[in-house]
GROMACS .gro file of C-alpha atoms in nm:
model
  465
    1MET     CA    1   1.695  -0.540   1.171
    2GLY     CA    2   1.467  -0.724   0.945
    3SER     CA    3   1.417  -1.113   0.896
    4LYS     CA    4   1.240  -1.372   0.648
    5ALA     CA    5   0.872  -1.545   0.744
    6PHE     CA    6   1.041  -1.857   0.906
    7THR     CA    7   1.137  -1.946   1.261
    8GLU     CA    8   1.505  -1.937   1.206
    9SER     CA    9   1.553  -1.629   1.015
   10ILE     CA   10   1.325  -1.460   1.331
   11VAL     CA   11   1.528  -1.610   1.603
   12LEU     CA   12   1.849  -1.487   1.426
   13GLY     CA   13   1.690  -1.146   1.385
   14GLU     CA   14   1.621  -1.131   1.731
   15MET     CA   15   1.949  -1.240   1.831
   16ALA     CA   16   2.093  -0.926   1.632
   17ALA     CA   17   1.880  -0.703   1.774
   18GLN     CA   18   1.922  -0.786   2.130
   19LEU     CA   19   2.284  -0.789   2.075
   20ALA     CA   20   2.255  -0.440   1.928
   21ARG     CA   21   2.035  -0.326   2.203
   22ASP     CA   22   2.283  -0.431   2.459
   23ALA     CA   23   2.545  -0.219   2.311
   24GLY     CA   24   2.337   0.084   2.353
   25ALA     CA   25   2.175   0.110   2.005
   26VAL     CA   26   1.781   0.185   1.938
   27VAL     CA   27   1.658  -0.085   1.736
   28THR     CA   28   1.335  -0.211   1.556
   29HIS     CA   29   1.312  -0.585   1.427
   30ASP     CA   30   1.076  -0.595   1.165
   31ALA     CA   31   1.028  -0.971   1.182
   32ALA     CA   32   0.843  -1.199   0.913
   33LEU     CA   33   0.910  -0.995   0.629
   34GLY     CA   34   0.769  -1.296   0.376
   35GLY     CA   35   1.019  -1.430   0.118
   36THR     CA   36   1.343  -1.361   0.017
   37SER     CA   37   1.221  -1.128  -0.219
   38ASN     CA   38   1.102  -0.861   0.022
   39ALA     CA   39   1.368  -0.917   0.261
   40TRP     CA   40   1.610  -0.837  -0.027
   41LYS     CA   41   1.418  -0.528  -0.124
   42ALA     CA   42   1.378  -0.391   0.204
   43LEU     CA   43   1.748  -0.383   0.238
   44LEU     CA   44   1.837  -0.228  -0.089
   45SER     CA   45   1.576   0.038  -0.027
   46GLU     CA   46   1.737   0.101   0.330
   47GLU     CA   47   1.418   0.029   0.511
   48ILE     CA   48   1.612  -0.232   0.704
   49ASP     CA   49   1.993  -0.244   0.775
   50LEU     CA   50   2.072  -0.618   0.840
   51TYR     CA   51   1.861  -0.928   0.793
   52PRO     CA   52   1.998  -1.297   0.798
   53GLU     CA   53   2.045  -1.460   0.501
   54TYR     CA   54   2.213  -1.757   0.316
   55THR     CA   55   2.502  -1.801   0.080
   56GLY     CA   56   2.317  -2.024  -0.159
   57THR     CA   57   2.052  -1.829  -0.168
   58LEU     CA   58   2.243  -1.494  -0.234
   59ALA     CA   59   2.449  -1.678  -0.488
   60GLN     CA   60   2.147  -1.883  -0.680
   61ASP     CA   61   1.785  -1.686  -0.604
   62ILE     CA   62   1.915  -1.336  -0.563
   63LEU     CA   63   2.191  -1.246  -0.758
   64LYS     CA   64   2.152  -1.511  -0.996
   65ARG     CA   65   2.509  -1.616  -1.016
   66PRO     CA   66   2.562  -1.987  -0.946
   67ASP     CA   67   2.899  -1.938  -1.057
   68LEU     CA   68   2.962  -1.738  -0.712
   69LYS     CA   69   3.084  -2.057  -0.486
   70THR     CA   70   3.303  -1.862  -0.208
   71LEU     CA   71   3.261  -1.579   0.067
   72PRO     CA   72   3.508  -1.334  -0.112
   73GLU     CA   73   3.325  -1.375  -0.437
   74LEU     CA   74   3.001  -1.357  -0.311
   75ARG     CA   75   3.138  -1.002  -0.120
   76ALA     CA   76   3.270  -0.888  -0.430
   77ALA     CA   77   2.946  -0.899  -0.609
   78VAL     CA   78   2.752  -0.735  -0.340
   79ALA     CA   79   2.971  -0.451  -0.251
   80PRO     CA   80   2.842  -0.242  -0.535
   81LEU     CA   81   2.518  -0.252  -0.412
   82GLY     CA   82   2.643  -0.094  -0.075
   83LEU     CA   83   2.651  -0.407   0.130
   84LYS     CA   84   2.843  -0.626   0.286
   85ILE     CA   85   2.840  -1.021   0.425
   86SER     CA   86   2.963  -1.103   0.792
   87GLU     CA   87   3.157  -1.424   0.870
   88PRO     CA   88   2.943  -1.755   0.879
   89LEU     CA   89   2.753  -1.764   1.159
   90GLY     CA   90   2.865  -2.133   1.204
   91PHE     CA   91   2.577  -2.336   1.062
   92ALA     CA   92   2.428  -2.409   0.735
   93ASN     CA   93   2.069  -2.467   0.650
   94GLY     CA   94   2.012  -2.589   0.292
   95TYR     CA   95   1.708  -2.724   0.103
   96ALA     CA   96   1.642  -3.104   0.102
   97LEU     CA   97   1.392  -3.322  -0.012
   98GLY     CA   98   1.178  -3.567   0.233
   99MET     CA   99   0.952  -3.871   0.259
  100ARG     CA  100   0.759  -4.023   0.547
  101GLU     CA  101   0.979  -4.269   0.682
  102ASP     CA  102   0.742  -4.540   0.661
  103ARG     CA  103   0.650  -4.451   0.282
  104ALA     CA  104   1.023  -4.427   0.185
  105GLU     CA  105   1.093  -4.745   0.337
  106GLU     CA  106   0.803  -4.892   0.176
  107LEU     CA  107   0.929  -4.780  -0.164
  108LYS     CA  108   1.316  -4.812  -0.078
  109ILE     CA  109   1.375  -4.460  -0.156
  110ARG     CA  110   1.727  -4.346  -0.007
  111THR     CA  111   1.845  -4.070  -0.277
  112LEU     CA  112   1.718  -3.837  -0.517
  113SER     CA  113   1.798  -4.038  -0.782
  114ASP     CA  114   1.565  -4.296  -0.668
  115LEU     CA  115   1.283  -4.103  -0.719
  116ARG     CA  116   1.327  -4.168  -1.098
  117LYS     CA  117   1.161  -4.499  -1.033
  118HIS     CA  118   0.831  -4.352  -0.922
  119PRO     CA  119   0.677  -4.122  -1.157
  120GLY     CA  120   0.345  -4.160  -0.979
  121LEU     CA  121   0.473  -4.002  -0.658
  122ARG     CA  122   0.261  -3.679  -0.531
  123LEU     CA  123   0.504  -3.386  -0.455
  124GLY     CA  124   0.416  -3.044  -0.263
  125PHE     CA  125   0.658  -2.762  -0.275
  126ASN     CA  126   0.628  -2.405  -0.141
  127PHE     CA  127   0.592  -2.106  -0.394
  128GLU     CA  128   0.962  -2.003  -0.374
  129PHE     CA  129   1.088  -2.330  -0.419
  130PHE     CA  130   0.918  -2.321  -0.767
  131GLN     CA  131   1.042  -1.977  -0.860
  132ARG     CA  132   1.409  -2.039  -0.754
  133ASP     CA  133   1.681  -2.122  -0.974
  134ASP     CA  134   1.816  -2.407  -0.720
  135GLY     CA  135   1.465  -2.485  -0.677
  136TRP     CA  136   1.220  -2.760  -0.863
  137ASP     CA  137   1.282  -2.699  -1.217
  138GLY     CA  138   1.653  -2.682  -1.167
  139LEU     CA  139   1.623  -2.994  -0.930
  140LYS     CA  140   1.380  -3.193  -1.204
  141ARG     CA  141   1.660  -3.142  -1.508
  142ALA     CA  142   1.920  -3.241  -1.285
  143TYR     CA  143   1.770  -3.573  -1.181
  144ARG     CA  144   1.548  -3.602  -1.485
  145LEU     CA  145   1.286  -3.639  -1.261
  146PRO     CA  146   0.930  -3.773  -1.438
  147GLN     CA  147   0.676  -3.669  -1.137
  148THR     CA  148   0.392  -3.449  -1.300
  149SER     CA  149   0.169  -3.449  -0.973
  150VAL     CA  150   0.320  -3.124  -0.823
  151THR     CA  151   0.131  -2.906  -0.578
  152LYS     CA  152   0.243  -2.563  -0.475
  153LEU     CA  153   0.124  -2.470  -0.094
  154GLU     CA  154   0.295  -2.305   0.227
  155HIS     CA  155   0.560  -2.484   0.358
  156GLU     CA  156   0.362  -2.561   0.676
  157ALA     CA  157   0.080  -2.679   0.467
  158ALA     CA  158   0.323  -2.910   0.312
  159TYR     CA  159   0.409  -3.071   0.603
  160SER     CA  160   0.044  -3.136   0.724
  161GLY     CA  161   0.003  -3.267   0.348
  162LEU     CA  162   0.300  -3.523   0.405
  163LYS     CA  163   0.182  -3.630   0.756
  164SER     CA  164  -0.152  -3.686   0.650
  165GLY     CA  165  -0.069  -3.893   0.341
  166ALA     CA  166  -0.188  -3.647   0.078
  167LEU     CA  167   0.167  -3.601  -0.027
  168ASP     CA  168   0.481  -3.832  -0.076
  169VAL     CA  169   0.769  -3.589  -0.094
  170ILE     CA  170   0.806  -3.204   0.021
  171GLU     CA  171   1.098  -2.979   0.052
  172LEU     CA  172   1.268  -2.956   0.353
  173TYR     CA  173   1.498  -2.687   0.561
  174THR     CA  174   1.779  -2.907   0.680
  175THR     CA  175   1.786  -2.755   1.029
  176ASP     CA  176   1.393  -2.782   1.073
  177ALA     CA  177   1.304  -2.896   1.436
  178LYS     CA  178   0.991  -3.072   1.270
  179LEU     CA  179   1.230  -3.326   1.094
  180SER     CA  180   1.292  -3.565   1.419
  181ARG     CA  181   0.941  -3.513   1.528
  182ALA     CA  182   0.777  -3.594   1.246
  183SER     CA  183   0.966  -3.889   1.126
  184ILE     CA  184   1.086  -3.762   0.771
  185ARG     CA  185   1.365  -3.921   0.544
  186GLN     CA  186   1.568  -3.666   0.438
  187LEU     CA  187   1.682  -3.789   0.076
  188GLU     CA  188   2.056  -3.786  -0.017
  189ASP     CA  189   2.149  -3.534  -0.246
  190ASP     CA  190   2.367  -3.799  -0.457
  191ARG     CA  191   2.435  -3.570  -0.734
  192GLY     CA  192   2.528  -3.247  -0.502
  193PHE     CA  193   2.284  -3.020  -0.679
  194PHE     CA  194   2.228  -2.800  -0.383
  195PRO     CA  195   2.478  -2.539  -0.311
  196ASP     CA  196   2.629  -2.481   0.023
  197TYR     CA  197   2.352  -2.265   0.241
  198SER     CA  198   2.591  -2.122   0.511
  199ALA     CA  199   2.417  -1.880   0.735
  200VAL     CA  200   2.556  -1.496   0.700
  201LEU     CA  201   2.426  -1.168   0.821
  202ILE     CA  202   2.401  -0.924   0.500
  203TYR     CA  203   2.410  -0.573   0.616
  204ARG     CA  204   2.450  -0.194   0.464
  205ALA     CA  205   2.795  -0.109   0.451
  206ASP     CA  206   2.693   0.227   0.595
  207LEU     CA  207   2.603   0.061   0.909
  208ALA     CA  208   2.972   0.041   1.030
  209ASP     CA  209   2.993   0.415   1.015
  210ARG     CA  210   2.649   0.476   1.138
  211ALA     CA  211   2.653   0.226   1.447
  212PRO     CA  212   3.003   0.064   1.489
  213ALA     CA  213   2.928  -0.070   1.853
  214ALA     CA  214   2.616  -0.202   1.744
  215LEU     CA  215   2.774  -0.408   1.431
  216ASP     CA  216   3.057  -0.518   1.641
  217ALA     CA  217   2.828  -0.674   1.900
  218ILE     CA  218   2.622  -0.820   1.629
  219ARG     CA  219   2.935  -0.975   1.488
  220GLN     CA  220   2.977  -1.175   1.809
  221LEU     CA  221   2.763  -1.423   1.635
  222GLU     CA  222   2.998  -1.519   1.377
  223GLY     CA  223   3.126  -1.853   1.416
  224THR     CA  224   2.907  -1.921   1.742
  225LEU     CA  225   2.588  -2.090   1.610
  226ASP     CA  226   2.616  -2.465   1.525
  227GLU     CA  227   2.366  -2.688   1.325
  228GLU     CA  228   2.256  -2.847   1.677
  229THR     CA  229   2.218  -2.548   1.846
  230MET     CA  230   2.023  -2.388   1.584
  231ILE     CA  231   1.766  -2.706   1.529
  232ALA     CA  232   1.755  -2.683   1.928
  233LEU     CA  233   1.685  -2.286   1.910
  234ASN     CA  234   1.388  -2.366   1.660
  235ALA     CA  235   1.260  -2.632   1.867
  236ARG     CA  236   1.205  -2.407   2.150
  237VAL     CA  237   0.974  -2.206   1.927
  238ASP     CA  238   0.797  -2.456   1.722
  239ALA     CA  239   0.786  -2.753   1.932
  240GLU     CA  240   0.740  -2.567   2.306
  241GLY     CA  241   0.569  -2.265   2.175
  242LEU     CA  242   0.826  -1.979   2.302
  243SER     CA  243   0.850  -1.647   2.130
  244GLU     CA  244   1.148  -1.595   1.888
  245ALA     CA  245   1.246  -1.329   2.109
  246VAL     CA  246   1.253  -1.543   2.446
  247ALA     CA  247   1.440  -1.820   2.283
  248ALA     CA  248   1.694  -1.607   2.131
  249GLY     CA  249   1.735  -1.411   2.474
  250GLU     CA  250   1.773  -1.734   2.673
  251LEU     CA  251   2.087  -1.854   2.449
  252LEU     CA  252   2.252  -1.482   2.429
  253ALA     CA  253   2.158  -1.467   2.856
  254GLU     CA  254   2.382  -1.792   2.894
  255ARG     CA  255   2.655  -1.644   2.700
  256TYR     CA  256   2.659  -1.288   2.749
  257PRO     CA  257   2.553  -1.210   3.110
  258SER     CA  258   2.447  -0.839   3.031
  259ILE     CA  259   2.172  -0.948   2.800
  260ARG     CA  260   1.818  -0.977   2.955
  261ILE     CA  261   1.590  -1.220   2.841
  262PRO     CA  262   1.280  -0.996   2.715
  263ALA     CA  263   0.969  -1.074   2.927
  264ALA     CA  264   0.706  -1.241   2.720
  265PRO     CA  265   0.345  -1.031   2.727
  266SER     CA  266   0.050  -1.198   2.844
  267ARG     CA  267  -0.240  -1.303   2.624
  268PHE     CA  268  -0.432  -0.980   2.728
  269GLU     CA  269  -0.124  -0.770   2.665
  270ARG     CA  270  -0.056  -0.896   2.313
  271ILE     CA  271  -0.421  -0.869   2.212
  272ALA     CA  272  -0.424  -0.507   2.341
  273ALA     CA  273  -0.149  -0.416   2.145
  274ARG     CA  274  -0.251  -0.561   1.825
  275THR     CA  275  -0.607  -0.387   1.867
  276TRP     CA  276  -0.466  -0.079   1.906
  277GLU     CA  277  -0.236  -0.132   1.581
  278HIS     CA  278  -0.540  -0.288   1.407
  279LEU     CA  279  -0.762   0.009   1.489
  280GLY     CA  280  -0.504   0.272   1.377
  281LEU     CA  281  -0.482   0.087   1.021
  282VAL     CA  282  -0.864   0.088   0.971
  283VAL     CA  283  -0.927   0.419   1.130
  284THR     CA  284  -0.645   0.592   0.918
  285ALA     CA  285  -0.750   0.391   0.584
  286LEU     CA  286  -1.133   0.433   0.622
  287GLY     CA  287  -1.113   0.835   0.723
  288PHE     CA  288  -0.916   0.916   0.440
  289GLY     CA  289  -1.119   0.694   0.226
  290LEU     CA  290  -1.453   0.866   0.312
  291LEU     CA  291  -1.290   1.199   0.279
  292VAL     CA  292  -1.211   1.093  -0.074
  293ALA     CA  293  -1.493   0.849  -0.193
  294ILE     CA  294  -1.796   1.063  -0.093
  295PRO     CA  295  -1.707   1.370  -0.313
  296LEU     CA  296  -1.603   1.116  -0.590
  297GLY     CA  297  -1.972   0.946  -0.579
  298ILE     CA  298  -2.127   1.266  -0.587
  299LEU     CA  299  -1.927   1.369  -0.892
  300ALA     CA  300  -2.019   1.039  -1.047
  301ALA     CA  301  -2.390   1.091  -0.986
  302LYS     CA  302  -2.374   1.458  -1.106
  303ARG     CA  303  -2.147   1.414  -1.417
  304PRO     CA  304  -2.232   1.063  -1.571
  305LYS     CA  305  -1.923   1.076  -1.806
  306ALA     CA  306  -1.704   1.148  -1.531
  307GLY     CA  307  -1.883   0.909  -1.340
  308SER     CA  308  -1.833   0.598  -1.575
  309TRP     CA  309  -1.446   0.691  -1.548
  310VAL     CA  310  -1.483   0.697  -1.136
  311LEU     CA  311  -1.663   0.387  -1.113
  312GLY     CA  312  -1.460   0.188  -1.345
  313GLY     CA  313  -1.133   0.319  -1.183
  314ALA     CA  314  -1.235   0.215  -0.822
  315GLY     CA  315  -1.363  -0.108  -0.953
  316LEU     CA  316  -1.023  -0.167  -1.114
  317LEU     CA  317  -0.865  -0.091  -0.782
  318GLN     CA  318  -1.063  -0.366  -0.643
  319THR     CA  319  -0.953  -0.621  -0.862
  320VAL     CA  320  -0.591  -0.605  -0.758
  321PRO     CA  321  -0.521  -0.918  -0.547
  322SER     CA  322  -0.492  -0.771  -0.198
  323LEU     CA  323  -0.165  -0.952  -0.084
  324ALA     CA  324  -0.003  -0.840  -0.434
  325LEU     CA  325  -0.102  -0.475  -0.355
  326PHE     CA  326   0.077  -0.475  -0.030
  327VAL     CA  327   0.380  -0.617  -0.169
  328PHE     CA  328   0.371  -0.381  -0.478
  329LEU     CA  329   0.353  -0.103  -0.236
  330ILE     CA  330   0.672  -0.180  -0.044
  331PRO     CA  331   0.899  -0.029  -0.315
  332VAL     CA  332   0.738   0.309  -0.278
  333LEU     CA  333   0.638   0.293   0.087
  334GLY     CA  334   0.867   0.091   0.231
  335LEU     CA  335   0.743  -0.170   0.512
  336GLY     CA  336   0.493  -0.103   0.798
  337PHE     CA  337   0.201   0.094   0.860
  338ALA     CA  338   0.226   0.331   0.549
  339PRO     CA  339   0.180   0.074   0.276
  340ALA     CA  340  -0.060  -0.121   0.470
  341ALA     CA  341  -0.287   0.221   0.529
  342VAL     CA  342  -0.260   0.310   0.177
  343ALA     CA  343  -0.378  -0.046   0.028
  344LEU     CA  344  -0.627  -0.053   0.288
  345PHE     CA  345  -0.756   0.316   0.196
  346LEU     CA  346  -0.764   0.221  -0.183
  347TYR     CA  347  -1.000  -0.121  -0.088
  348SER     CA  348  -1.230   0.141   0.086
  349LEU     CA  349  -1.304   0.354  -0.223
  350LEU     CA  350  -1.541   0.146  -0.425
  351PRO     CA  351  -1.807   0.064  -0.168
  352VAL     CA  352  -1.826   0.416  -0.084
  353VAL     CA  353  -1.847   0.568  -0.410
  354ARG     CA  354  -2.092   0.326  -0.573
  355GLY     CA  355  -2.285   0.361  -0.238
  356THR     CA  356  -2.296   0.749  -0.270
  357HIS     CA  357  -2.381   0.711  -0.617
  358ALA     CA  358  -2.670   0.469  -0.617
  359GLY     CA  359  -2.808   0.669  -0.325
  360LEU     CA  360  -2.806   1.000  -0.508
  361THR     CA  361  -2.914   0.868  -0.840
  362GLY     CA  362  -3.210   0.648  -0.684
  363ILE     CA  363  -3.374   0.976  -0.583
  364PRO     CA  364  -3.738   1.003  -0.722
  365GLU     CA  365  -3.720   1.291  -1.013
  366SER     CA  366  -4.038   1.465  -0.846
  367ILE     CA  367  -3.862   1.520  -0.543
  368ARG     CA  368  -3.541   1.685  -0.713
  369GLU     CA  369  -3.818   1.930  -0.921
  370SER     CA  370  -3.984   2.017  -0.584
  371ALA     CA  371  -3.658   2.148  -0.437
  372ARG     CA  372  -3.573   2.309  -0.772
  373ALA     CA  373  -3.954   2.496  -0.743
  374LEU     CA  374  -3.867   2.594  -0.389
  375GLY     CA  375  -3.560   2.795  -0.559
  376LEU     CA  376  -3.301   2.613  -0.344
  377PRO     CA  377  -2.923   2.640  -0.503
  378PRO     CA  378  -2.775   2.331  -0.633
  379ALA     CA  379  -2.526   2.310  -0.319
  380VAL     CA  380  -2.815   2.362  -0.081
  381ARG     CA  381  -3.057   2.099  -0.275
  382LEU     CA  382  -2.774   1.822  -0.225
  383TRP     CA  383  -2.674   1.888   0.135
  384ARG     CA  384  -3.027   1.959   0.278
  385VAL     CA  385  -3.220   1.724   0.047
  386GLU     CA  386  -3.033   1.486  -0.174
  387LEU     CA  387  -2.752   1.368   0.060
  388PRO     CA  388  -3.008   1.296   0.357
  389LEU     CA  389  -3.241   1.094   0.118
  390ALA     CA  390  -2.912   0.950  -0.002
  391LEU     CA  391  -2.805   0.819   0.348
  392GLY     CA  392  -2.917   0.475   0.377
  393SER     CA  393  -2.722   0.413   0.082
  394ILE     CA  394  -2.377   0.602   0.155
  395PHE     CA  395  -2.397   0.427   0.501
  396ALA     CA  396  -2.448   0.046   0.353
  397GLY     CA  397  -2.088   0.162   0.160
  398ILE     CA  398  -1.936   0.288   0.444
  399LYS     CA  399  -2.014  -0.046   0.653
  400THR     CA  400  -1.882  -0.283   0.383
  401ALA     CA  401  -1.580  -0.047   0.320
  402ALA     CA  402  -1.545  -0.082   0.710
  403VAL     CA  403  -1.554  -0.438   0.710
  404ILE     CA  404  -1.338  -0.468   0.418
  405CYS     CA  405  -1.081  -0.251   0.591
  406VAL     CA  406  -1.066  -0.484   0.929
  407GLY     CA  407  -1.061  -0.819   0.708
  408THR     CA  408  -0.804  -0.715   0.498
  409ALA     CA  409  -0.576  -0.521   0.740
  410THR     CA  410  -0.463  -0.882   0.886
  411LEU     CA  411  -0.253  -0.882   0.583
  412GLY     CA  412  -0.036  -0.627   0.728
  413GLY     CA  413   0.108  -0.887   0.927
  414PHE     CA  414   0.263  -1.007   0.585
  415ILE     CA  415   0.445  -0.653   0.563
  416ALA     CA  416   0.549  -0.576   0.919
  417ALA     CA  417   0.249  -0.336   1.002
  418GLY     CA  418   0.131  -0.525   1.308
  419GLY     CA  419  -0.245  -0.586   1.375
  420TYR     CA  420  -0.423  -0.918   1.413
  421GLY     CA  421  -0.243  -1.036   1.115
  422GLU     CA  422   0.065  -1.078   1.290
  423PRO     CA  423  -0.061  -1.353   1.540
  424ILE     CA  424  -0.248  -1.533   1.233
  425PHE     CA  425   0.088  -1.561   0.989
  426THR     CA  426   0.254  -1.682   1.330
  427GLY     CA  427  -0.013  -1.932   1.388
  428LEU     CA  428   0.031  -2.068   0.996
  429ARG     CA  429   0.420  -2.065   1.008
  430ARG     CA  430   0.416  -2.245   1.321
  431ASP     CA  431   0.125  -2.496   1.214
  432ASP     CA  432  -0.028  -2.390   1.550
  433ILE     CA  433  -0.427  -2.294   1.537
  434GLY     CA  434  -0.368  -2.114   1.872
  435PRO     CA  435  -0.213  -1.787   1.761
  436VAL     CA  436  -0.433  -1.799   1.429
  437LEU     CA  437  -0.730  -1.777   1.654
  438GLU     CA  438  -0.552  -1.521   1.892
  439GLY     CA  439  -0.583  -1.296   1.553
  440ALA     CA  440  -0.883  -1.426   1.352
  441ILE     CA  441  -1.132  -1.407   1.681
  442PRO     CA  442  -1.045  -1.033   1.761
  443ALA     CA  443  -1.060  -0.944   1.400
  444ALA     CA  444  -1.419  -1.097   1.351
  445VAL     CA  445  -1.552  -0.938   1.685
  446MET     CA  446  -1.415  -0.609   1.583
  447ALA     CA  447  -1.546  -0.629   1.222
  448LEU     CA  448  -1.939  -0.704   1.403
  449LEU     CA  449  -1.889  -0.399   1.645
  450VAL     CA  450  -1.781  -0.171   1.340
  451GLN     CA  451  -2.101  -0.304   1.191
  452PHE     CA  452  -2.298  -0.231   1.503
  453GLY     CA  453  -2.181   0.113   1.562
  454PHE     CA  454  -2.223   0.219   1.197
  455ASP     CA  455  -2.577   0.049   1.241
  456ARG     CA  456  -2.654   0.292   1.524
  457LEU     CA  457  -2.508   0.599   1.385
  458GLU     CA  458  -2.714   0.561   1.106
  459ARG     CA  459  -3.051   0.556   1.300
  460GLN     CA  460  -2.956   0.862   1.517
  461LEU     CA  461  -2.878   1.018   1.177
  462SER     CA  462  -3.205   0.929   1.025
  463ARG     CA  463  -3.422   1.044   1.339
  464ARG     CA  464  -3.255   1.382   1.291
  465ARG     CA  465  -3.359   1.425   0.934
   0.00000   0.00000   0.00000
């Protein structure tokens, strides 16, 4: 199962996963895969078999076919891709624009058309809303909106901006539990710009052959979730702090007695599990990084022409934005541990290559001459003389690479790789500082321990020289 990185999608993914498990299937839920693009690519590449989607998003954003208005038309469009679409789950979660109630009342704004009278309004939308055909550009054209102060930011940050008065208008999800709590006025779409966003499950067509009982169990969700139920489920997570798995399990247990509500792990159990996942990423990436980077550093020091290419290539890798690199690797390596480990491996190369190169090229020529005068062959000179003398610089590079890996591994939470990034992204999604600290503090502690450990190892090796 997969789900996008917002509460409702994760809850629906959990409900599908728990129903499938109850039917005897072995299920993994790759939760919070990012935006629509990531979840869709994961489905096409068979990384996942199913995820919750919305009909308007399928037509407008994924298929780029705004002419597809009905479910049979959508099903016909995705059939050549080996995909099927369930019956609607029973509710729609559409886009809307919203303002703080007191601000909207002050300016007498009730509809999207009313926004035309106030060109100075400050607007804030998330990145996906900017890129979608049914997003800002289309909305601006349809309503001839004059506003020019438009900020791109994460959806949860937009709520904070609206609450503080830094923004006047943001985009909303119509089943978001925050709407009632934050006293937000949902502006009427008086020209009918936004399409229908009925919630459905989109899945691989061969799932019916591979796991018929699981699919039948999952499809019990069809037509059983109304808008009120979904808002209440979202509120159980966003307002009351339940995990998505427990919120989904509670509802299913009321309807299907065989479903057992998943036990919520303690804070210690959560941190221990994420520490293990985070360590696995860092040790794997750094281990392979050292095996590759130290020989490349030696090559760069011994062969200056080749060295310029090696250092240039490693430097170029470092310039790729880390989040973009994680996402680029999904089509090749899929989701989870593998793309995260490869991305960290690539980021670990430059500090170690540069440290090894600087250590070896910084050895005084007089020492090299003395080693040659003793008749030592090149390999022995490198192993017995040069590498020990360069040890301080090499370790400086290793420590830098290790700290980079520990910090950057938190982005693994964006592609279902686990680790400390998972609670950080959860906290950002819920606008809750608690989960953010639950990931950020252990990550900082691990970085300090890694630095301390390598310092001690360096001192011990230096005493033996």
